[in-house]
Amino acid sequence: MKNRIVKPLALAVGMAVCTGVFAAPGSFNIQELDAGKDVCNDFNGFVNAKWIAANPIPADRTRWGSFDALREDSLNVQHGIVDKAAANVTHAKPGSIEQKIGYFYASGMDEAAIEKAGYDPIKPELARIDALKGTGDIVAYITDSYAHGNPVAFRFGGNPDFKNSSLQIAYAGQGGLGLPTADYYSKPDFEKIRGEYVAHIARTLQLVGVGEADAQKQAKAVMSIETRLASASLVPTELRQPENRYHYVSIADADKVTPHFAWASFFKAQGADVKEGFSLSQPKFFAEFDKMLADVPVADWQAYLRFHAIDEAAAYLSTPFQKEDFAFNAQTLNGQKEMKSRWKRTLDAVEGGMGMALGQLYVAQTFSPESKARAQELVGNLRASYKNRIENLPWMSEATKKKALEKWASFTPKIGYPDKWRDWTGLQVMQGNYFANVESAAKFNYDYMVGKIGKPVDRTEWGMTPQTVNAYYSPQKNEIVFPAAILQPPFFDAKADDALNYGGIGAVIGHEMGHGYDDQGSKFDAQGNNANWWTDEDRKAFEARTDRLADQFNHYEALPGKYVNGKLTMGENIGDLGGLNAAYDALQMALKKNPKEANSKIDGYTQDQRFFLNWGRVWRGNIRPEAQLTLLNTDPHAPAQFRAIGAPSNMPAFAQAFQCKAGDKMVRDGEHQVKIW
């Protein structure tokens, strides 16, 4: 439920876009390589150990690597943009995005006003909670909170229909938890964290005047409610399955699941155009939620709603609230040593509330048409490579290949930034009231999302801002998206040799294409509908290969006694394996056109070697153990050091490039070698 800016949109309850956390290769410096390590047995150490030792994690971060350094560069550019906007608000065109961003950012930097306000901004909401008398009041509060853009107890949003991807429908899904996943409420491993969470709840309640003894009693009530919700919730591995994210029902049938929660009334209050039905994505969760509306004492519900109202607002209130929020969510859960500076926290809020508007200003300053053209060329080369690999799969029948190629032909690549920008008319941003601006943006973005329900899907729209250092694939739109921030130096450099670009951005492109054919993306067809386009025999052959990949990653030990979850990380691992193979093939195609480069060494390394070295360097980084533990339980990406070695260890081209021998750790052969796409 955390954070009033990051709303529970369809990505949380529908088919999530598949993203990969990618890093910037930068200029190649062979002095960073550790010649004391054997490239064939400790490839990640050979490429990254010296850099990691020389680059400790900053105190305000939970991890640090190439990706984080590039993101820091992007933040600094954005910082300059918002600083300039704040300084020029009086000269900006009234109502322009420059003026709104300027007001928003300046209000977040006005610490004196924020401190003076204390928790006054949420006192009206707390008073409403205090006045609740029964089940009907609780339902009305939840409904009204959502109508103001503030999620409560579950998740709600719009997303393309799994069975008709051209139509945007409503999705309601599980939520309401303050800990990362349902397992945190029951598994012995998290007993200590549960105790610290209850203490955090109590301290948070005390900040608004609840007495110590009462705060502890209410904290236990909050934990009891969340534990019940968690018991009816699916864990991340289960949520990866499309069948667990889509359950289309009529409003009447939904009301049978939740007789105390009337969905027609809820939709009407949201302004959502839901006529025939919607996806009640996890019926078991909602059945339990409805029982709780009836049998949980009102005082306990008040405690739950009170805590989450405070917790979600804490980052935008005075210092005691910010510190308590940081102490548990950043320090305890993720090991962060120091709070981020004020400007970074405020920029996060601007990004969450007006991210695409900020992206419009970012692109104008950073992204050239030449960069877009070169990126489009690379996408074209990777498309050709992937097609060739599909056509030559020895384990797939011609019938399934035909469908796979239909999907390949319908891929939509999006490069740099959207072709059209969102209209921000109607968003009210004022001077000197940070919390009001956060709330206004939350409401504006929520209404924008709800307004699309019942309408045709806008396939031109982006799900990621241009200033984001990342990329994604959406199975329901069958699109691959590469924001500007990942398509510029040092990650992508038109002046670099082919090996670096294909080992960096080329592998990113191949990875995102690969999501269309991973264990879940492969359950969606060329139009983006959840449909089976496989023969039974081919699906069995595919799953036999993915099972071996899961087993490979299950054996990677990330923390003492804590291993990677091969099923949770399956999609990203398939993306890496297929994407790196496709990028390698595309490099060979490019080198055929440039034999001089193909046959020469740079800094003593061949093009094949530089390709793999750059891939390894993409994944350099270090992470705090607390953050690693959280990610092992929540993140569909494997830890970076295993992504560095996982895919290339399955590629004969790697062994050939570095003259590795059978028995070396980077040589998986026989039944241990995984070949999928």
XYZ file of C-alpha atoms in Angstrom:
677
model
C 0.000 0.000 0.000
C 3.026 2.243 0.433
C 3.249 5.682 -1.183
C 0.485 8.004 -2.370
C 2.344 8.772 -5.582
C 2.948 5.261 -6.913
C -0.643 4.215 -7.473
C -1.951 0.619 -7.676
C -2.507 0.672 -11.408
C -3.203 -2.258 -13.654
C 0.406 -3.374 -13.712
C -0.115 -4.528 -10.136
C -3.243 -6.542 -10.792
C -3.169 -7.323 -14.490
C -0.343 -8.576 -16.644
C 2.765 -6.804 -15.434
C 5.243 -5.506 -17.948
C 8.437 -7.514 -17.823
C 11.349 -5.279 -16.981
C 15.049 -5.913 -16.726
C 17.413 -3.961 -14.539
C 20.236 -3.140 -16.898
C 23.473 -1.292 -16.353
C 25.764 1.015 -18.268
C 28.907 -0.456 -19.786
C 30.772 2.838 -20.060
C 34.136 3.246 -21.706
C 36.093 0.000 -21.661
C 39.007 0.065 -19.222
C 41.013 -3.155 -19.136
C 42.714 -1.995 -15.932
C 39.460 -2.842 -14.159
C 39.842 -6.512 -15.038
C 41.290 -8.750 -12.323
C 43.975 -10.843 -13.973
C 44.386 -12.765 -10.726
C 41.035 -14.460 -11.284
C 40.357 -17.174 -13.819
C 37.894 -15.954 -16.440
C 36.658 -19.524 -16.994
C 35.878 -20.182 -13.329
C 35.146 -16.763 -11.866
C 33.976 -14.679 -14.770
C 32.106 -12.168 -12.627
C 35.118 -11.724 -10.357
C 37.464 -11.378 -13.338
C 35.336 -8.586 -14.799
C 33.948 -6.853 -11.729
C 35.775 -7.650 -8.471
C 38.295 -4.793 -8.683
C 35.594 -2.252 -9.546
C 33.333 -3.429 -6.727
C 36.165 -3.202 -4.200
C 36.938 0.345 -5.314
C 33.297 1.489 -5.358
C 31.564 0.912 -2.003
C 27.811 1.378 -1.684
C 26.957 5.025 -0.882
C 25.282 5.475 2.499
C 22.008 6.638 0.919
C 21.671 3.541 -1.268
C 21.045 -0.147 -0.770
C 23.136 -1.200 -3.758
C 25.661 0.277 -6.141
C 26.741 -0.788 -9.597
C 26.933 0.325 -13.182
C 23.169 0.670 -13.387
C 23.037 2.773 -10.243
C 25.811 5.046 -11.473
C 23.930 5.669 -14.697
C 20.726 6.318 -12.787
C 22.616 8.830 -10.674
C 23.629 10.605 -13.876
C 19.997 10.701 -14.960
C 18.968 12.076 -11.567
C 21.530 14.839 -11.829
C 20.177 15.876 -15.222
C 16.641 15.855 -13.819
C 17.845 17.818 -10.802
C 19.059 20.570 -13.109
C 15.716 20.596 -14.913
C 13.578 20.889 -11.777
C 15.899 23.434 -10.184
C 15.609 25.586 -13.282
C 11.832 25.140 -13.357
C 11.554 26.165 -9.691
C 13.725 29.226 -10.244
C 11.704 30.347 -13.280
C 8.111 29.750 -12.148
C 7.229 33.445 -12.256
C 8.406 33.672 -15.863
C 6.966 30.354 -17.053
C 3.801 30.236 -19.096
C 0.833 29.920 -16.696
C -0.380 26.336 -16.563
C 2.639 24.989 -18.460
C 4.375 21.800 -17.370
C 7.444 23.891 -16.579
C 5.446 25.976 -14.111
C 3.696 22.986 -12.546
C 6.943 21.075 -12.113
C 8.535 24.217 -10.685
C 5.769 24.698 -8.113
C 5.746 20.989 -7.234
C 9.501 20.755 -6.716
C 9.785 24.068 -4.858
C 7.013 23.044 -2.454
C 8.861 19.819 -1.658
C 12.052 21.756 -0.955
C 10.279 24.170 1.394
C 11.294 22.390 4.583
C 10.176 25.218 6.850
C 6.588 25.001 5.610
C 6.585 21.195 5.807
C 7.924 21.232 9.375
C 5.410 23.874 10.425
C 2.529 21.819 9.038
C 3.531 18.719 11.005
C 0.776 16.207 10.385
C -1.969 18.793 9.899
C -2.465 17.667 6.259
C -3.807 14.261 7.345
C -5.826 15.325 10.401
C -9.119 15.470 8.425
C -8.545 11.917 7.192
C -7.704 10.689 10.674
C -10.899 12.332 11.972
C -12.927 10.470 9.325
C -11.392 7.199 10.481
C -12.167 8.019 14.113
C -15.840 8.533 13.155
C -16.344 5.087 11.567
C -19.140 3.144 13.270
C -19.712 -0.048 11.305
C -19.125 -2.137 8.196
C -20.990 0.279 5.938
C -18.783 3.142 7.115
C -15.630 1.136 6.471
C -16.759 0.291 2.935
C -17.658 3.939 2.304
C -14.257 5.060 3.562
C -12.397 2.596 1.320
C -14.505 3.601 -1.672
C -14.027 7.316 -1.080
C -10.286 6.934 -0.448
C -9.901 5.243 -3.802
C -11.937 7.975 -5.489
C -9.325 10.440 -4.192
C -6.471 8.357 -5.577
C -5.475 6.688 -2.307
C -5.469 2.862 -2.359
C -6.873 0.972 0.620
C -6.940 -2.758 1.418
C -6.677 -4.035 -2.190
C -5.447 -2.931 -5.607
C -7.518 -1.512 -8.408
C -6.737 -0.261 -11.901
C -7.251 -0.572 -15.625
C -5.430 -2.862 -18.027
C -6.045 -4.549 -21.378
C -8.420 -7.484 -21.176
C -6.450 -10.750 -21.178
C -8.923 -12.191 -23.677
C -9.465 -9.043 -25.754
C -6.287 -6.971 -25.659
C -7.863 -4.128 -27.654
C -10.169 -3.220 -24.739
C -9.201 -1.646 -21.410
C -11.064 -3.212 -18.479
C -11.018 -2.908 -14.696
C -8.930 -5.195 -12.510
C -9.176 -5.644 -8.740
C -6.431 -7.588 -7.030
C -4.925 -8.521 -3.717
C -3.094 -5.930 -1.639
C -3.294 -4.209 1.709
C -0.020 -5.529 3.159
C 2.755 -3.467 4.698
C 5.419 -6.184 4.433
C 6.904 -7.236 1.074
C 5.049 -10.530 0.481
C 2.585 -12.878 2.136
C 5.451 -15.137 3.279
C 6.683 -12.420 5.638
C 3.598 -12.981 7.812
C 4.057 -16.694 8.360
C 7.548 -18.037 7.657
C 9.939 -18.452 10.606
C 12.683 -16.688 8.625
C 10.831 -13.388 9.039
C 9.842 -13.624 12.701
C 12.277 -10.859 13.695
C 11.037 -8.581 10.914
C 7.438 -9.164 12.027
C 8.328 -7.982 15.496
C 10.106 -4.914 14.140
C 7.128 -4.152 11.923
C 4.714 -4.194 14.857
C 7.061 -1.854 16.739
C 7.174 0.430 13.691
C 3.376 0.524 13.526
C 3.178 1.482 17.195
C 5.779 4.228 16.852
C 3.998 5.584 13.787
C 0.689 5.776 15.641
C 2.339 7.540 18.570
C 3.465 10.312 16.211
C -0.184 11.399 15.884
C -0.848 11.371 19.602
C -1.894 7.794 20.294
C -0.714 6.769 23.768
C 2.035 4.165 24.020
C -0.096 1.350 25.448
C -2.946 1.996 23.018
C -0.495 2.238 20.121
C 0.899 -1.192 20.938
C -2.620 -2.634 21.135
C -3.562 -1.067 17.801
C -0.310 -2.286 16.219
C -1.209 -5.868 17.106
C -4.665 -5.344 15.564
C -3.066 -4.044 12.347
C -0.769 -7.060 12.236
C -3.721 -9.401 12.797
C -5.649 -7.907 9.879
C -2.654 -8.022 7.545
C -1.890 -11.594 8.567
C -5.400 -12.645 7.572
C -5.116 -10.820 4.261
C -1.723 -12.439 3.706
C -3.125 -15.912 4.401
C -5.488 -15.441 1.455
C -2.860 -13.866 -0.811
C -0.755 -15.472 -3.510
C 3.040 -15.332 -3.341
C 5.144 -13.840 -6.187
C 5.781 -17.175 -7.931
C 2.025 -17.781 -8.087
C 1.311 -14.249 -9.277
C 3.565 -14.801 -12.278
C 0.950 -17.175 -13.707
C -1.543 -15.388 -16.007
C -4.374 -17.572 -14.748
C -3.776 -16.152 -11.260
C -3.980 -12.567 -12.439
C -7.183 -12.714 -14.460
C -10.627 -13.868 -13.351
C -13.362 -12.170 -15.343
C -16.734 -11.952 -13.600
C -19.965 -10.032 -13.894
C -20.664 -7.408 -11.260
C -23.435 -9.621 -9.896
C -21.079 -12.587 -9.537
C -18.443 -10.380 -7.900
C -21.033 -9.259 -5.367
C -21.622 -12.909 -4.495
C -17.945 -13.167 -3.544
C -18.115 -9.942 -1.519
C -21.717 -9.480 -0.293
C -20.623 -6.673 2.050
C -18.831 -4.745 -0.709
C -21.011 -3.564 -3.605
C -18.909 -3.279 -6.739
C -21.397 -1.212 -8.767
C -21.331 1.450 -6.066
C -17.548 1.318 -5.947
C -17.214 1.725 -9.724
C -19.725 4.574 -9.785
C -17.752 6.446 -7.115
C -14.564 5.977 -9.126
C -16.140 7.125 -12.366
C -15.161 3.783 -13.914
C -17.089 2.650 -16.986
C -17.700 -0.961 -15.984
C -20.812 -2.295 -17.703
C -20.639 -6.056 -18.124
C -17.848 -7.179 -15.839
C -14.246 -6.943 -14.705
C -11.372 -9.067 -13.450
C -11.703 -9.988 -9.805
C -8.207 -11.316 -10.133
C -7.784 -13.223 -6.873
C -11.255 -14.373 -5.685
C -9.901 -16.150 -2.597
C -8.414 -12.894 -1.339
C -11.637 -10.967 -1.831
C -13.713 -13.654 -0.148
C -11.519 -13.327 2.943
C -11.551 -9.528 2.710
C -15.360 -9.608 2.734
C -15.478 -11.899 5.759
C -13.188 -9.485 7.558
C -15.476 -6.555 6.789
C -18.126 -8.382 8.779
C -16.225 -10.066 11.612
C -13.245 -7.812 12.400
C -14.121 -5.282 15.122
C -14.530 -1.708 13.904
C -11.827 -0.551 16.312
C -9.350 -2.926 14.653
C -10.292 -1.677 11.191
C -9.814 1.868 12.452
C -6.329 0.967 13.673
C -5.487 -0.574 10.288
C -6.830 2.358 8.274
C -5.261 4.884 10.653
C -1.794 3.367 10.406
C -1.837 3.079 6.627
C -3.133 6.623 6.222
C -0.173 7.867 8.241
C 2.347 5.480 6.707
C 1.498 6.358 3.123
C 1.679 10.068 3.876
C 4.821 9.926 6.038
C 7.343 10.774 3.326
C 5.564 14.088 2.684
C 5.087 15.150 6.307
C 7.458 16.626 8.897
C 10.792 15.155 9.972
C 9.589 12.688 12.676
C 7.342 10.959 10.127
C 10.057 10.900 7.459
C 12.566 9.425 9.917
C 10.227 6.684 11.106
C 9.316 5.813 7.527
C 13.015 5.589 6.651
C 13.950 3.633 9.773
C 11.741 0.667 8.933
C 11.163 0.653 5.186
C 14.697 1.624 4.149
C 16.933 0.684 7.092
C 15.318 -2.405 8.604
C 14.001 -4.006 5.418
C 16.809 -2.994 3.062
C 19.843 -1.987 5.108
C 20.103 1.581 3.842
C 22.437 3.559 6.111
C 21.366 7.140 5.485
C 18.290 8.885 4.165
C 18.537 10.272 0.659
C 19.104 13.996 0.432
C 16.049 16.241 0.356
C 16.327 17.027 -3.342
C 16.376 13.349 -4.298
C 13.328 12.572 -2.175
C 11.468 15.533 -3.637
C 12.501 14.542 -7.143
C 11.086 11.064 -6.463
C 7.737 12.698 -5.675
C 7.842 14.830 -8.828
C 8.762 11.742 -10.834
C 5.852 9.821 -9.305
C 3.346 12.623 -9.800
C 4.452 14.192 -13.102
C 7.006 11.738 -14.467
C 6.006 11.902 -18.105
C 5.893 15.704 -18.034
C 9.403 15.725 -16.580
C 10.364 13.280 -19.316
C 9.229 15.732 -21.957
C 11.719 18.283 -20.619
C 14.396 15.610 -20.139
C 14.219 14.391 -23.736
C 14.456 17.906 -25.137
C 17.763 18.284 -23.319
C 19.396 14.859 -23.689
C 18.186 12.706 -26.571
C 19.201 13.377 -30.155
C 17.514 12.143 -33.347
C 20.839 10.481 -34.245
C 20.714 8.367 -31.091
C 17.164 7.285 -31.901
C 18.108 6.339 -35.455
C 21.103 4.251 -34.328
C 18.995 2.520 -31.685
C 16.360 1.690 -34.299
C 19.083 0.140 -36.430
C 20.193 -2.075 -33.568
C 16.587 -3.119 -32.890
C 16.259 -4.097 -36.543
C 19.412 -6.195 -36.366
C 18.264 -7.969 -33.212
C 14.845 -8.630 -34.761
C 16.534 -10.319 -37.705
C 18.726 -12.367 -35.392
C 15.816 -13.513 -33.247
C 13.784 -14.484 -36.284
C 16.661 -16.603 -37.545
C 16.959 -18.362 -34.215
C 13.225 -19.171 -34.134
C 13.304 -20.502 -37.691
C 16.167 -22.858 -36.831
C 14.961 -24.240 -33.508
C 15.497 -28.008 -33.652
C 12.988 -28.814 -30.906
C 9.961 -26.848 -32.175
C 7.435 -28.029 -34.764
C 6.661 -26.024 -37.877
C 3.108 -25.389 -36.650
C 4.304 -23.667 -33.479
C 7.139 -21.898 -35.297
C 4.553 -20.345 -37.595
C 2.735 -18.851 -34.609
C 6.004 -17.777 -32.986
C 6.980 -15.947 -36.166
C 3.565 -14.285 -36.344
C 4.259 -12.933 -32.895
C 7.747 -11.861 -33.946
C 6.311 -9.981 -36.931
C 3.878 -8.064 -34.729
C 6.432 -6.776 -32.194
C 6.154 -3.005 -31.777
C 9.436 -1.334 -30.773
C 9.272 2.044 -29.020
C 12.459 4.043 -28.873
C 13.441 6.983 -26.692
C 10.153 8.703 -25.949
C 6.458 8.658 -26.919
C 5.284 10.002 -30.256
C 2.732 12.108 -28.413
C 2.893 13.656 -24.972
C 0.268 13.493 -22.281
C -1.875 16.570 -21.590
C -1.511 17.894 -18.036
C -4.356 20.385 -18.272
C -6.492 20.086 -15.164
C -3.706 19.170 -12.756
C -3.725 21.805 -10.030
C -0.317 22.513 -8.513
C 0.112 25.333 -6.024
C 2.922 27.210 -4.380
C 4.075 26.227 -0.928
C 1.858 23.208 -0.188
C 3.795 20.020 -0.813
C 1.252 17.551 0.565
C -1.591 19.146 -1.372
C 0.465 18.846 -4.562
C 1.215 15.182 -3.888
C -2.485 14.528 -3.296
C -3.527 16.522 -6.349
C -1.167 14.560 -8.596
C -2.349 11.251 -7.117
C -5.982 12.144 -7.806
C -5.202 13.455 -11.301
C -3.272 10.329 -12.301
C -5.875 8.021 -10.780
C -8.682 9.733 -12.696
C -6.612 9.532 -15.873
C -6.181 5.797 -15.413
C -9.819 5.157 -14.491
C -10.986 7.232 -17.445
C -9.477 4.696 -19.838
C -11.521 1.785 -18.477
C -14.147 0.666 -20.979
C -12.323 2.302 -23.880
C -10.064 0.940 -26.636
C -6.460 0.417 -25.549
C -4.157 3.269 -26.545
C -1.189 1.404 -27.997
C 0.830 4.597 -28.364
C 1.009 5.087 -24.612
C 4.158 4.299 -22.656
C 4.383 2.532 -19.292
C 7.796 3.968 -18.422
C 9.173 7.503 -18.479
C 11.998 8.497 -20.868
C 14.325 9.354 -17.975
C 14.114 5.832 -16.559
C 17.279 3.747 -16.918
C 15.531 0.524 -17.845
C 13.491 -1.176 -20.566
C 10.404 -3.374 -20.701
C 8.237 -5.739 -22.681
C 4.440 -5.737 -22.440
C 2.851 -9.060 -23.457
C -0.611 -7.562 -23.844
C 0.602 -4.908 -26.260
C 3.385 -7.130 -27.627
C 5.735 -4.172 -27.492
C 9.332 -3.599 -26.487
C 10.152 -0.203 -25.022
C 13.545 1.458 -24.603
C 13.530 4.831 -22.794
C 15.983 7.560 -23.758
C 17.966 7.236 -20.526
C 19.213 3.770 -21.471
C 19.951 4.736 -25.078
C 22.760 7.229 -24.628
C 26.407 7.216 -23.579
C 27.890 5.542 -21.699
C 25.426 2.658 -22.039
C 24.961 2.991 -25.750
C 27.689 4.710 -27.728
C 27.550 5.052 -31.504
C 31.325 5.659 -31.443
C 32.101 2.385 -29.663
C 33.060 -0.839 -31.423
C 30.298 -3.280 -32.281
C 31.194 -5.715 -29.493
C 30.512 -3.189 -26.747
C 27.201 -2.059 -28.182
C 25.955 -5.580 -28.843
C 27.161 -6.816 -25.452
C 25.382 -3.863 -23.838
C 22.293 -2.390 -25.474
C 22.099 -5.245 -27.987
C 21.657 -7.734 -25.169
C 19.032 -5.447 -23.599
C 17.078 -5.418 -26.843
C 17.373 -9.180 -27.208
C 16.351 -9.658 -23.590
C 13.151 -7.658 -24.000
C 12.286 -9.488 -27.219
C 12.890 -12.700 -25.306
C 10.163 -11.844 -22.830
C 7.659 -12.460 -25.594
C 8.797 -16.079 -25.498
C 9.527 -16.619 -21.816
C 7.538 -18.973 -19.583
C 4.683 -16.446 -19.169
C 5.012 -14.149 -22.191
C 4.755 -17.253 -24.370
C 1.181 -17.656 -23.129
C 0.138 -14.540 -25.065
C -0.330 -14.471 -28.823
C 0.608 -11.993 -31.544
C -2.364 -9.768 -30.657
C -1.524 -9.759 -26.952
C -4.295 -12.119 -25.888
C -3.813 -14.849 -23.304
C -4.136 -17.783 -25.706
C -2.337 -21.054 -26.324
C -0.490 -21.057 -29.660
C 1.609 -24.125 -28.884
C 1.213 -27.795 -29.673
C 1.206 -29.931 -26.538
C 4.472 -31.594 -27.555
C 6.250 -28.289 -28.112
C 5.099 -26.882 -24.790
C 6.431 -29.989 -23.041
C 9.752 -29.633 -24.843
C 9.909 -25.967 -23.880
C 9.137 -26.663 -20.234
C 11.767 -29.399 -20.066
C 14.323 -26.766 -21.040
C 12.992 -24.095 -18.686
C 13.020 -26.618 -15.826
C 16.758 -27.076 -16.379
C 17.234 -23.303 -16.320
C 15.308 -23.078 -13.048
C 17.494 -25.806 -11.595
C 20.625 -23.914 -12.669
C 19.586 -20.782 -10.803
C 18.241 -22.715 -7.797
C 21.850 -23.670 -7.088
C 23.147 -20.093 -6.909
C 23.688 -19.102 -3.259
C 23.088 -15.360 -2.861
C 23.440 -15.195 0.941
C 24.600 -17.874 3.394
C 21.941 -20.557 3.128
C 19.730 -18.407 0.881
C 19.400 -19.404 -2.756
C 17.934 -17.838 -5.861
C 14.365 -18.899 -6.637
C 14.615 -20.306 -10.142
C 10.851 -20.207 -10.693
C 10.452 -16.612 -9.551
C 13.344 -15.459 -11.762
C 12.472 -17.712 -14.688
C 11.200 -15.056 -17.089
C 14.223 -12.809 -16.680
C 16.622 -15.729 -16.977
C 14.978 -16.876 -20.210
C 15.197 -13.284 -21.443
C 18.910 -13.141 -20.632
C 19.688 -16.471 -22.268
C 17.760 -15.860 -25.471
C 18.705 -12.196 -25.624
C 22.439 -12.750 -25.214
C 22.414 -15.488 -27.852
C 20.503 -13.260 -30.258
C 22.843 -10.331 -29.570
C 25.869 -12.537 -30.200
C 24.419 -13.679 -33.530
C 23.660 -10.074 -34.467
C 27.255 -9.134 -33.657
C 28.498 -11.821 -36.029
C 26.210 -10.446 -38.755
C 27.603 -6.966 -38.180
C 31.219 -8.167 -38.183
C 30.742 -9.912 -41.536
C 30.163 -6.456 -42.975
C 33.315 -5.163 -41.271
C 36.018 -7.841 -41.550
C 38.771 -5.449 -40.488
C 37.130 -4.924 -37.110
C 36.209 -8.597 -36.868
C 39.821 -9.739 -37.216
C 41.479 -7.143 -35.007
C 41.975 -6.915 -31.263
C 41.237 -3.862 -29.144
C 43.233 -3.529 -25.932
C 44.323 -7.129 -26.469
C 40.829 -8.596 -26.674
C 38.879 -9.956 -29.632
C 35.412 -8.762 -30.524
C 33.888 -11.955 -29.100
C 35.761 -11.479 -25.841
C 34.789 -7.810 -25.589
C 31.175 -8.770 -26.210
C 31.107 -11.099 -23.199
C 33.267 -8.847 -21.040
C 30.835 -6.025 -21.606
C 27.886 -8.245 -20.746
C 29.613 -9.150 -17.494
C 30.317 -5.507 -16.761
C 26.629 -4.661 -17.209
C 26.044 -6.638 -14.005
C 28.789 -5.242 -11.813
C 27.552 -4.128 -8.467
C 27.231 -4.712 -4.760
C 24.158 -4.899 -2.542
C 23.459 -4.764 1.177
C 22.480 -8.173 2.609
C 19.163 -6.871 3.958
C 18.195 -5.585 0.521
C 19.341 -8.828 -1.073
C 17.123 -10.843 1.266
C 14.116 -8.693 0.369
C 14.801 -9.041 -3.341
C 15.279 -12.801 -3.133
C 11.685 -12.984 -1.941
C 10.132 -10.344 -4.179
C 12.214 -9.652 -7.281
C 11.751 -11.628 -10.514
C 15.362 -10.770 -11.402
C 18.205 -12.941 -10.161
C 21.026 -11.182 -8.272
C 23.348 -9.353 -10.632
C 26.400 -11.575 -10.145
C 24.446 -14.605 -11.313
C 23.036 -12.828 -14.327
C 26.635 -12.077 -15.311
C 27.464 -15.781 -15.460
C 24.135 -17.539 -15.989
C 23.546 -17.031 -19.698
C 27.144 -17.107 -21.020
C 27.900 -20.332 -19.131
C 25.340 -22.005 -21.413
C 26.911 -20.643 -24.604
C 29.648 -22.589 -26.449
C 30.674 -19.232 -27.944
C 31.839 -18.081 -24.504
C 33.993 -21.159 -23.963
C 35.449 -20.754 -27.421
C 36.173 -17.059 -26.943
C 38.193 -17.657 -23.751
C 39.465 -21.192 -24.485
C 37.620 -22.652 -21.499
C 37.664 -26.393 -20.956
C 35.108 -28.967 -19.915
C 34.880 -28.936 -16.138
C 35.366 -25.176 -15.839
C 32.545 -23.450 -13.973
C 31.696 -21.314 -16.996
C 31.229 -24.371 -19.197
C 27.877 -26.084 -18.831
C 27.704 -28.986 -21.238
C 25.745 -32.131 -21.857
C 22.452 -32.307 -20.000
C 23.440 -29.288 -17.898
C 23.631 -26.928 -20.860
C 20.395 -25.006 -21.426
C 19.342 -24.059 -24.938
C 15.907 -22.527 -25.419
C 15.553 -19.780 -28.024
